[in-house]
Amino acid sequence: MATGDGPLHPLDATPKASTSARLKAATGAGAGTGVGAAAGTTITTRRRAKSFLRNYYGLQQADGTNQDGSKESSSAQTGLVSKADPYDLDSHAFEVDKYMHKLFVEKQLPGLVQADNELVADIRQLDGDMKTLVYENYSKFLSATDTINKMKSNVDNLESEMSRLTENISKIATSSSAIHSSLGGKREKIRQLNGVHSLLTKLQFVFELPTNLNQCLEAESYTQAVKSYCRTLHLLQHYKHLTVFTGIERECKTIMVQIAHRIRQKMCAEQATMTEISECVGLLLALKEDPVALWKQYLDLSMNYLQRVNAKTLEEIKILPLYVPPPVVPPTPTQPSTPSTPRKTPKKSSKTANTTATTGSAPLKEKETKTKNALPSSSPPADKVSYLNTHYLKQIEGFVVSFRNYYLVPAPNVTSGTTGGMTASTSIEDVALVDQQRPPAWIAKDSRVFANLTKEQQDEAASAVKDAMSKIVSKYLDTISSFLDYPDDIFSVHPEVHVHVLQNLYLGTLASPGLRQMIGFDALATGLIQNWETQLIHRALGKFEKGLMSRISKQDAELGQNGSNKEHEDTLNSTLGESNAPGASSSLSAVLKETISWLQDVFKNDIIPFLEKCMSSDAQFLETTEGRAQFLRNFQDSFKTFWEDMLKEMQRQSGATYLSSSATGSATATTTSNSRTLSLVMSQLCFELSNSVVEQLYRTLSKTLFRVGKRNRSGSFLIESYEEPPVIPQLQWDCKSVIQLCQDAGHVLLDGFIARTGNELSWLVMDVQSVIDFVAMASPPTGVSGTWEHIYKQLNEIERQVIMVYGDEGDRLNNHDLSSESMRRESVFKPSGGGGSSNNGGGGSRPTQRNDSLTSYGSNTMNSRFENQQRNLLLSNIDKLFSDRVEIFVRCQDLNRTGIMFGIIKILLKAWAESVRTKTFGKGSFQQVQVDAEFAKIWLWRFATADERLMHSLLEETQQTAYRRCIDPAPLDMNTVEAIINSSER
Amino acid sequence: MESTEHRSCAYGLRHQTRCLSAIKSNDGKSRFIIGTQELLKPNEIHLLTFDEDMFEITPTIFSHPHEIWDISASKDDPDLFFTCYRQVIDGKRTQSTASLWRMKQEQKDPEEIDVERPHHHQHRGELEHVLSLDVGDGSVKKVIWQDSTEVISVEDWRICIWDIDIKQGTAKLTGSIDTPDKNFKFTSAVLNPHAQEVVAVYGRSIQGWNLGSLKPTFTIKDSQPALILCIDYNPNRPFQIATGGDDCKVRIWDVRDPSMGPIMTIQDHTHWVWSVAYNKFHDQLVLTSSSDCQVNLQSIVSISTGADYKFGDASDTEQDASEGSEPVETMPLDVPTDGLVQAFDQHEDSVYQVAWSSVDPWLFLSLSHDGRAVMNQVPSEEKFKIIMN
């Protein structure tokens, strides 16, 4: 049968597929051999179920259906033609008949046999496979059955186990509760016993305390002793009523008294260091010594100690240099300390080491180690200030901090109950402050100790310690400032030295927060620094000023020298008039220029570089913007005051010489001219300053010191002086006001010069007239009065000086002056038909224009001129009414020869007019006035070019007044006057 | 009359004049006397009576022999006054004399004067010579009344103290002070109204003498560069004097401590200061006159008696008064301040003397050399400021 309906193709199809196919085929074959229809219906139902499953599992239905359908049709409806190969054994469309037919057609017998064999072998294999399959599944089923059976029996077991467990647990519960109840009573006992044990330990400590304390006493570890004692103190106090404790307490107390005594001794010992003292004080405080007395003692001791240290340190730093230039210092060998080398100050260094070990501030530590290293080797030791800072200032600071911690500010880590009587009230601020301060470790160690002072006591302590500290610190600052010397020659100062000193001071300030807080140490130090700056600036500028003034006076002396020589020559040559030699004037103006350039040079080359050097050194206190701004502001103010002072000084000098010269009354010409010219020169200098120099200097300043961009171009300012930058706004106001000041001062000086000169001449006029008895003077006068000749000489001299200082309007004008002067002389005398003009060559032509006042009188004879007095008076009054008010002492507006000389002439003539009014004249003296006035008309004209008319009217008025004041007026006619003048001119 | 606000009243004498003096008034009218200075012409004394209601001046003219260099009215008797006059003796030398005169006015009915009042009608009167001081060298330049029986005369080289008996017409020399510096004459002097002291100026120096002991009380010597021309003593405040000199400056001194220099320096003139006068009622007002033809009214309130209770601590009033800016409009409050109150420029010639009225605290007369006398008043703003404070 297998051969008949088991045409299987074993070659293709995967094992699984083939297996299933074979199985199907086998079943199909097995089931559907006889009953094809019945088998067909079961197959369809099964197929439907399969398709359901397939649907469920999402397999390809179409293919499946197709396959199944084709298979079905191939098996059930043989007539159906499918595309599948009907000769394939494994195909669904396999048709036995066709296959057989084909075999029969195609193969010979041996082939058929072979095919048969093959088929049989296949069938057998399939059979075996199927059997294996069945067995396998069966064994699984069997084992499952076994498992189920086992489970069944196990569950039965479990139930019994569970019940047993429950039973056991209930048993345990009962027994545990039994144990619990039975042990309850004993636990309390154990606890009590524990308490007793600890109490006993404590008691033992207490009982052993005296011994311990004694041991500590012997071992001198007072700190330990005090700690132990403090710990037990409350205990002892608590059990005071028990005799045992009382005994112990008494014993302890005696020991503690001893200890306190020892501590005190230690504290008061000569060689006690600051650290020890502070420690001792802390201990004593903890021992509840009287805090008030204690702080006083503490303060005293510390003061003593600090003084000692101060003296010692000062002694020690004497040999130290003030400043060690950095490149000179070789890197010190870094071994911490060489015991072999003898220490110069053993105690000091050990202490230093001590503080170094405990201190918390890093930069100081560094420096200290450096100091320490440097000291023993003593090759390049540290400079004075840093040594002082390390050895003295730090001690002060330590004292201040510990004092604060003990008495003034409760330390932050105080907790209530650690030691009896300690306050726990610590405000947040204080905590912050103390934290920020970072007190040295040895203080922090004791910081729990804080004296419970009342507010008043605290205040008292604070003020006392503040006083003491202020004293000490001011001493310290004095020491520091004593390092800063200001020699006369300020530029010889090495700014780096000063800066270094101050730098150290600044660092010291930074490292002393306690002092800063206590007495505003930083403010004091800043004050010192500012004082230094001010001193520096002031000295520099003061030197500048002194130099300038000495230059001026030297110059003035030269001028006076020149003047007297010149005058000498004049008298020798007996030539009136003629301006001075051009050489002299040019030399003077050159000198003036030189002074100004000297001024600028000194400023540029000395002062600014000097101050820049001071500023630019790497000083931290200047590094901050405020520091720098402060310095600049300081300088700016000082610079302004410098100008003010200088101008004031000039005015003072001018006034002083004025007074001294006026005190001597009619002094000799040389001395008066000498002092006179000083103000003249200074006034010109002031004008020069206000015109350009001040602005230039301020520009230089803006370019250098006040440069905005820090110092990126330092030192280059001298080179690029071509393009002048404008004055920076910060300085503009100053610049303007200084210019104004200079201008004003120049005017004051010049006006002073004019007024003085005018007054001196006026006095000459008045003095001479007062000594002569005018009533009884001889007539006619023999010549121009000596006074007027003298005045004329003086005027020439003054003019020369003025030209020397202020310059002339030019030679051309000067020549013109001369020629027109000669014209003038002619014009005066021409109307009276007078003879030829005197000397001076230049036969002048007729004057083109003449003065009004001259015309009114010129053609008249002298007599008629004066006799018409009433009319003239009226005329002159009307004249006055319409002319401007004449101001005599006024600010000179024309800063040149003309303006200045006219100012002098005005004063002189007005004074003459006034003085004539107070006299009574005789015939001769009136004629003298007449002659003098005419003389003045001729010779003073040159000086009065500014307002000739005014001069004439003043002179005319003088003559009129003299006429009116004359008891016997007999005016000379013009010829006589001219003759007299000519004769006196020689 | 310049304006209605600052009314002034001018009077012309047609003579050259140098001196004036305020006369004590019994009827409330301000009176001044002026002496003329004419060498060759007859001289006159003009008594000016100012009628405030009519705002006009009524003159009475007296003849006076010789030119008058100084005039000084009695403090007690309105009719008495001294003149210092100079005469030429034999055409050779001059001689100064000081004489006391009594004015004899022609008595008229008061109503006649009031009703008629012809414009610039000149009353005439006569002078009665009472006595002359027997001065030695004839250089007397000033007479100062101490009281009705004692006067002080200032000469070039000495100061004399006289006891005078007006009824008897006699004068007796009781003491004299010689100039301490032979180089400088006395130029002026003033009596200390608070003590028996005369303060004189010579050259550049100021010196005081006790009238009883004739010993110097203080000296300010050469502490200023100017020749001093005039002096006045603060009538209300002891130890304060004002001087003017040939440097155009007015200086106020405290004679107790002159070493520090003047306590105030005022420069508003442009020529010599010939006269300085404190207001008797309000010593913060100082008049100065100068040969620059100006009369200046200065306020020195910060150092006046007014300052004692008003400016005790105010430091801002210590501003420099010599700047001379008009402070009137700069001050928002009506507080008197230092400085020039007003400059009066009605004169055309040197103003040699100025004097406050003896009755009206706000009235003063200034006199220029050309014979023009101008009556002025303190500006009303300043007046109100002073009154209100």
PDB file of C-alpha atoms in Angstrom, chain B residues 228-340:
ATOM      1  CA  ILE B 228      47.565 159.744  54.456  1.00  0.00           C
ATOM      2  CA  LEU B 229      45.431 162.785  53.743  1.00  0.00           C
ATOM      3  CA  CYS B 230      42.456 162.383  56.013  1.00  0.00           C
ATOM      4  CA  ILE B 231      41.179 160.532  59.015  1.00  0.00           C
ATOM      5  CA  ASP B 232      37.941 160.003  60.892  1.00  0.00           C
ATOM      6  CA  TYR B 233      37.069 158.206  64.080  1.00  0.00           C
ATOM      7  CA  ASN B 234      34.145 155.844  64.306  1.00  0.00           C
ATOM      8  CA  PRO B 235      31.673 157.754  66.477  1.00  0.00           C
ATOM      9  CA  ASN B 236      29.990 154.626  67.827  1.00  0.00           C
ATOM     10  CA  ARG B 237      32.701 152.084  67.973  1.00  0.00           C
ATOM     11  CA  PRO B 238      35.854 152.673  69.935  1.00  0.00           C
ATOM     12  CA  PHE B 239      39.221 151.879  68.420  1.00  0.00           C
ATOM     13  CA  GLN B 240      38.018 152.023  64.826  1.00  0.00           C
ATOM     14  CA  ILE B 241      39.368 154.690  62.522  1.00  0.00           C
ATOM     15  CA  ALA B 242      39.194 155.308  58.799  1.00  0.00           C
ATOM     16  CA  THR B 243      41.938 156.899  56.748  1.00  0.00           C
ATOM     17  CA  GLY B 244      42.239 157.957  53.130  1.00  0.00           C
ATOM     18  CA  GLY B 245      45.410 158.553  51.223  1.00  0.00           C
ATOM     19  CA  ASP B 246      47.135 159.192  47.969  1.00  0.00           C
ATOM     20  CA  ASP B 247      46.813 155.580  46.804  1.00  0.00           C
ATOM     21  CA  CYS B 248      43.063 155.981  46.251  1.00  0.00           C
ATOM     22  CA  LYS B 249      42.321 153.618  49.079  1.00  0.00           C
ATOM     23  CA  VAL B 250      40.281 154.006  52.212  1.00  0.00           C
ATOM     24  CA  ARG B 251      41.518 151.885  55.048  1.00  0.00           C
ATOM     25  CA  ILE B 252      39.662 150.996  58.186  1.00  0.00           C
ATOM     26  CA  TRP B 253      41.890 150.214  61.148  1.00  0.00           C
ATOM     27  CA  ASP B 254      41.486 148.687  64.522  1.00  0.00           C
ATOM     28  CA  VAL B 255      43.992 150.630  66.547  1.00  0.00           C
ATOM     29  CA  ARG B 256      44.269 147.889  69.119  1.00  0.00           C
ATOM     30  CA  ASP B 257      45.890 145.504  66.701  1.00  0.00           C
ATOM     31  CA  PRO B 258      47.262 147.394  63.746  1.00  0.00           C
ATOM     32  CA  SER B 259      49.995 144.846  63.092  1.00  0.00           C
ATOM     33  CA  MET B 260      47.696 142.773  60.943  1.00  0.00           C
ATOM     34  CA  GLY B 261      47.095 145.688  58.654  1.00  0.00           C
ATOM     35  CA  PRO B 262      43.801 147.391  58.056  1.00  0.00           C
ATOM     36  CA  ILE B 263      40.679 145.419  58.841  1.00  0.00           C
ATOM     37  CA  MET B 264      39.201 146.613  55.603  1.00  0.00           C
ATOM     38  CA  THR B 265      40.528 148.270  52.482  1.00  0.00           C
ATOM     39  CA  ILE B 266      38.171 149.967  50.074  1.00  0.00           C
ATOM     40  CA  GLN B 267      39.257 151.098  46.655  1.00  0.00           C
ATOM     41  CA  ASP B 268      36.579 152.751  44.612  1.00  0.00           C
ATOM     42  CA  HIS B 269      38.306 156.005  43.862  1.00  0.00           C
ATOM     43  CA  THR B 270      40.729 156.638  41.075  1.00  0.00           C
ATOM     44  CA  HIS B 271      42.635 159.429  42.749  1.00  0.00           C
ATOM     45  CA  TRP B 272      43.595 160.635  46.162  1.00  0.00           C
ATOM     46  CA  VAL B 273      41.052 160.392  48.908  1.00  0.00           C
ATOM     47  CA  TRP B 274      40.805 163.781  50.562  1.00  0.00           C
ATOM     48  CA  SER B 275      38.028 163.272  53.030  1.00  0.00           C
ATOM     49  CA  VAL B 276      36.410 160.461  54.902  1.00  0.00           C
ATOM     50  CA  ALA B 277      33.416 160.775  57.201  1.00  0.00           C
ATOM     51  CA  TYR B 278      31.533 158.297  59.342  1.00  0.00           C
ATOM     52  CA  ASN B 279      27.835 158.721  59.712  1.00  0.00           C
ATOM     53  CA  LYS B 280      27.232 159.684  63.293  1.00  0.00           C
ATOM     54  CA  PHE B 281      24.022 157.688  63.562  1.00  0.00           C
ATOM     55  CA  HIS B 282      24.837 154.648  61.464  1.00  0.00           C
ATOM     56  CA  ASP B 283      28.540 154.074  61.457  1.00  0.00           C
ATOM     57  CA  GLN B 284      28.174 151.482  58.723  1.00  0.00           C
ATOM     58  CA  LEU B 285      27.870 154.389  56.296  1.00  0.00           C
ATOM     59  CA  VAL B 286      31.112 156.062  55.337  1.00  0.00           C
ATOM     60  CA  LEU B 287      31.453 158.940  52.926  1.00  0.00           C
ATOM     61  CA  THR B 288      34.620 159.468  50.998  1.00  0.00           C
ATOM     62  CA  SER B 289      35.547 162.222  48.621  1.00  0.00           C
ATOM     63  CA  SER B 290      38.392 162.346  46.214  1.00  0.00           C
ATOM     64  CA  SER B 291      40.168 164.453  43.661  1.00  0.00           C
ATOM     65  CA  ASP B 292      38.718 162.145  41.014  1.00  0.00           C
ATOM     66  CA  CYS B 293      35.628 164.390  41.450  1.00  0.00           C
ATOM     67  CA  GLN B 294      33.598 161.640  43.043  1.00  0.00           C
ATOM     68  CA  VAL B 295      31.872 161.191  46.338  1.00  0.00           C
ATOM     69  CA  ASN B 296      31.352 157.605  47.374  1.00  0.00           C
ATOM     70  CA  LEU B 297      28.949 156.305  49.927  1.00  0.00           C
ATOM     71  CA  GLN B 298      30.346 153.072  51.318  1.00  0.00           C
ATOM     72  CA  SER B 299      28.732 150.502  53.496  1.00  0.00           C
ATOM     73  CA  ILE B 300      31.018 148.751  55.948  1.00  0.00           C
ATOM     74  CA  VAL B 301      28.250 147.050  57.819  1.00  0.00           C
ATOM     75  CA  SER B 302      30.259 143.924  58.551  1.00  0.00           C
ATOM     76  CA  ILE B 303      32.645 145.797  60.809  1.00  0.00           C
ATOM     77  CA  SER B 304      30.238 148.385  62.124  1.00  0.00           C
ATOM     78  CA  THR B 305      28.377 148.445  65.377  1.00  0.00           C
ATOM     79  CA  GLY B 306      25.459 147.010  63.468  1.00  0.00           C
ATOM     80  CA  ALA B 307      27.497 143.861  62.988  1.00  0.00           C
ATOM     81  CA  ASP B 308      27.806 143.349  66.698  1.00  0.00           C
ATOM     82  CA  TYR B 309      24.349 142.042  67.095  1.00  0.00           C
ATOM     83  CA  LYS B 310      23.373 141.217  63.549  1.00  0.00           C
ATOM     84  CA  PHE B 311      26.463 139.794  62.015  1.00  0.00           C
ATOM     85  CA  GLY B 312      27.917 138.163  65.046  1.00  0.00           C
ATOM     86  CA  ASP B 313      28.436 134.857  63.351  1.00  0.00           C
ATOM     87  CA  ALA B 314      27.628 135.508  59.740  1.00  0.00           C
ATOM     88  CA  SER B 315      30.831 134.900  57.919  1.00  0.00           C
ATOM     89  CA  ASP B 316      29.440 135.395  54.470  1.00  0.00           C
ATOM     90  CA  THR B 317      29.260 139.113  55.003  1.00  0.00           C
ATOM     91  CA  GLU B 318      33.010 139.217  55.218  1.00  0.00           C
ATOM     92  CA  GLN B 319      33.228 139.545  51.513  1.00  0.00           C
ATOM     93  CA  ASP B 320      35.828 141.794  50.102  1.00  0.00           C
ATOM     94  CA  ALA B 321      34.358 145.208  49.989  1.00  0.00           C
ATOM     95  CA  SER B 322      37.106 146.570  47.815  1.00  0.00           C
ATOM     96  CA  GLU B 323      35.674 144.860  44.788  1.00  0.00           C
ATOM     97  CA  GLY B 324      33.237 147.648  44.577  1.00  0.00           C
ATOM     98  CA  SER B 325      30.491 145.934  42.668  1.00  0.00           C
ATOM     99  CA  GLU B 326      27.048 147.227  43.274  1.00  0.00           C
ATOM    100  CA  PRO B 327      25.658 144.770  45.769  1.00  0.00           C
ATOM    101  CA  VAL B 328      22.216 146.270  45.849  1.00  0.00           C
ATOM    102  CA  GLU B 329      20.622 144.093  43.216  1.00  0.00           C
ATOM    103  CA  THR B 330      22.569 140.977  44.008  1.00  0.00           C
ATOM    104  CA  MET B 331      21.061 140.686  47.444  1.00  0.00           C
ATOM    105  CA  PRO B 332      17.641 139.172  47.447  1.00  0.00           C
ATOM    106  CA  LEU B 333      17.010 140.025  51.053  1.00  0.00           C
ATOM    107  CA  ASP B 334      16.998 143.518  52.329  1.00  0.00           C
ATOM    108  CA  VAL B 335      20.089 143.090  54.362  1.00  0.00           C
ATOM    109  CA  PRO B 336      22.740 145.772  54.193  1.00  0.00           C
ATOM    110  CA  THR B 337      25.937 144.456  52.740  1.00  0.00           C
ATOM    111  CA  ASP B 338      29.451 145.733  52.448  1.00  0.00           C
ATOM    112  CA  GLY B 339      30.423 147.655  49.408  1.00  0.00           C
ATOM    113  CA  LEU B 340      29.806 150.793  47.484  1.00  0.00           C
TER     114      LEU B 340
END
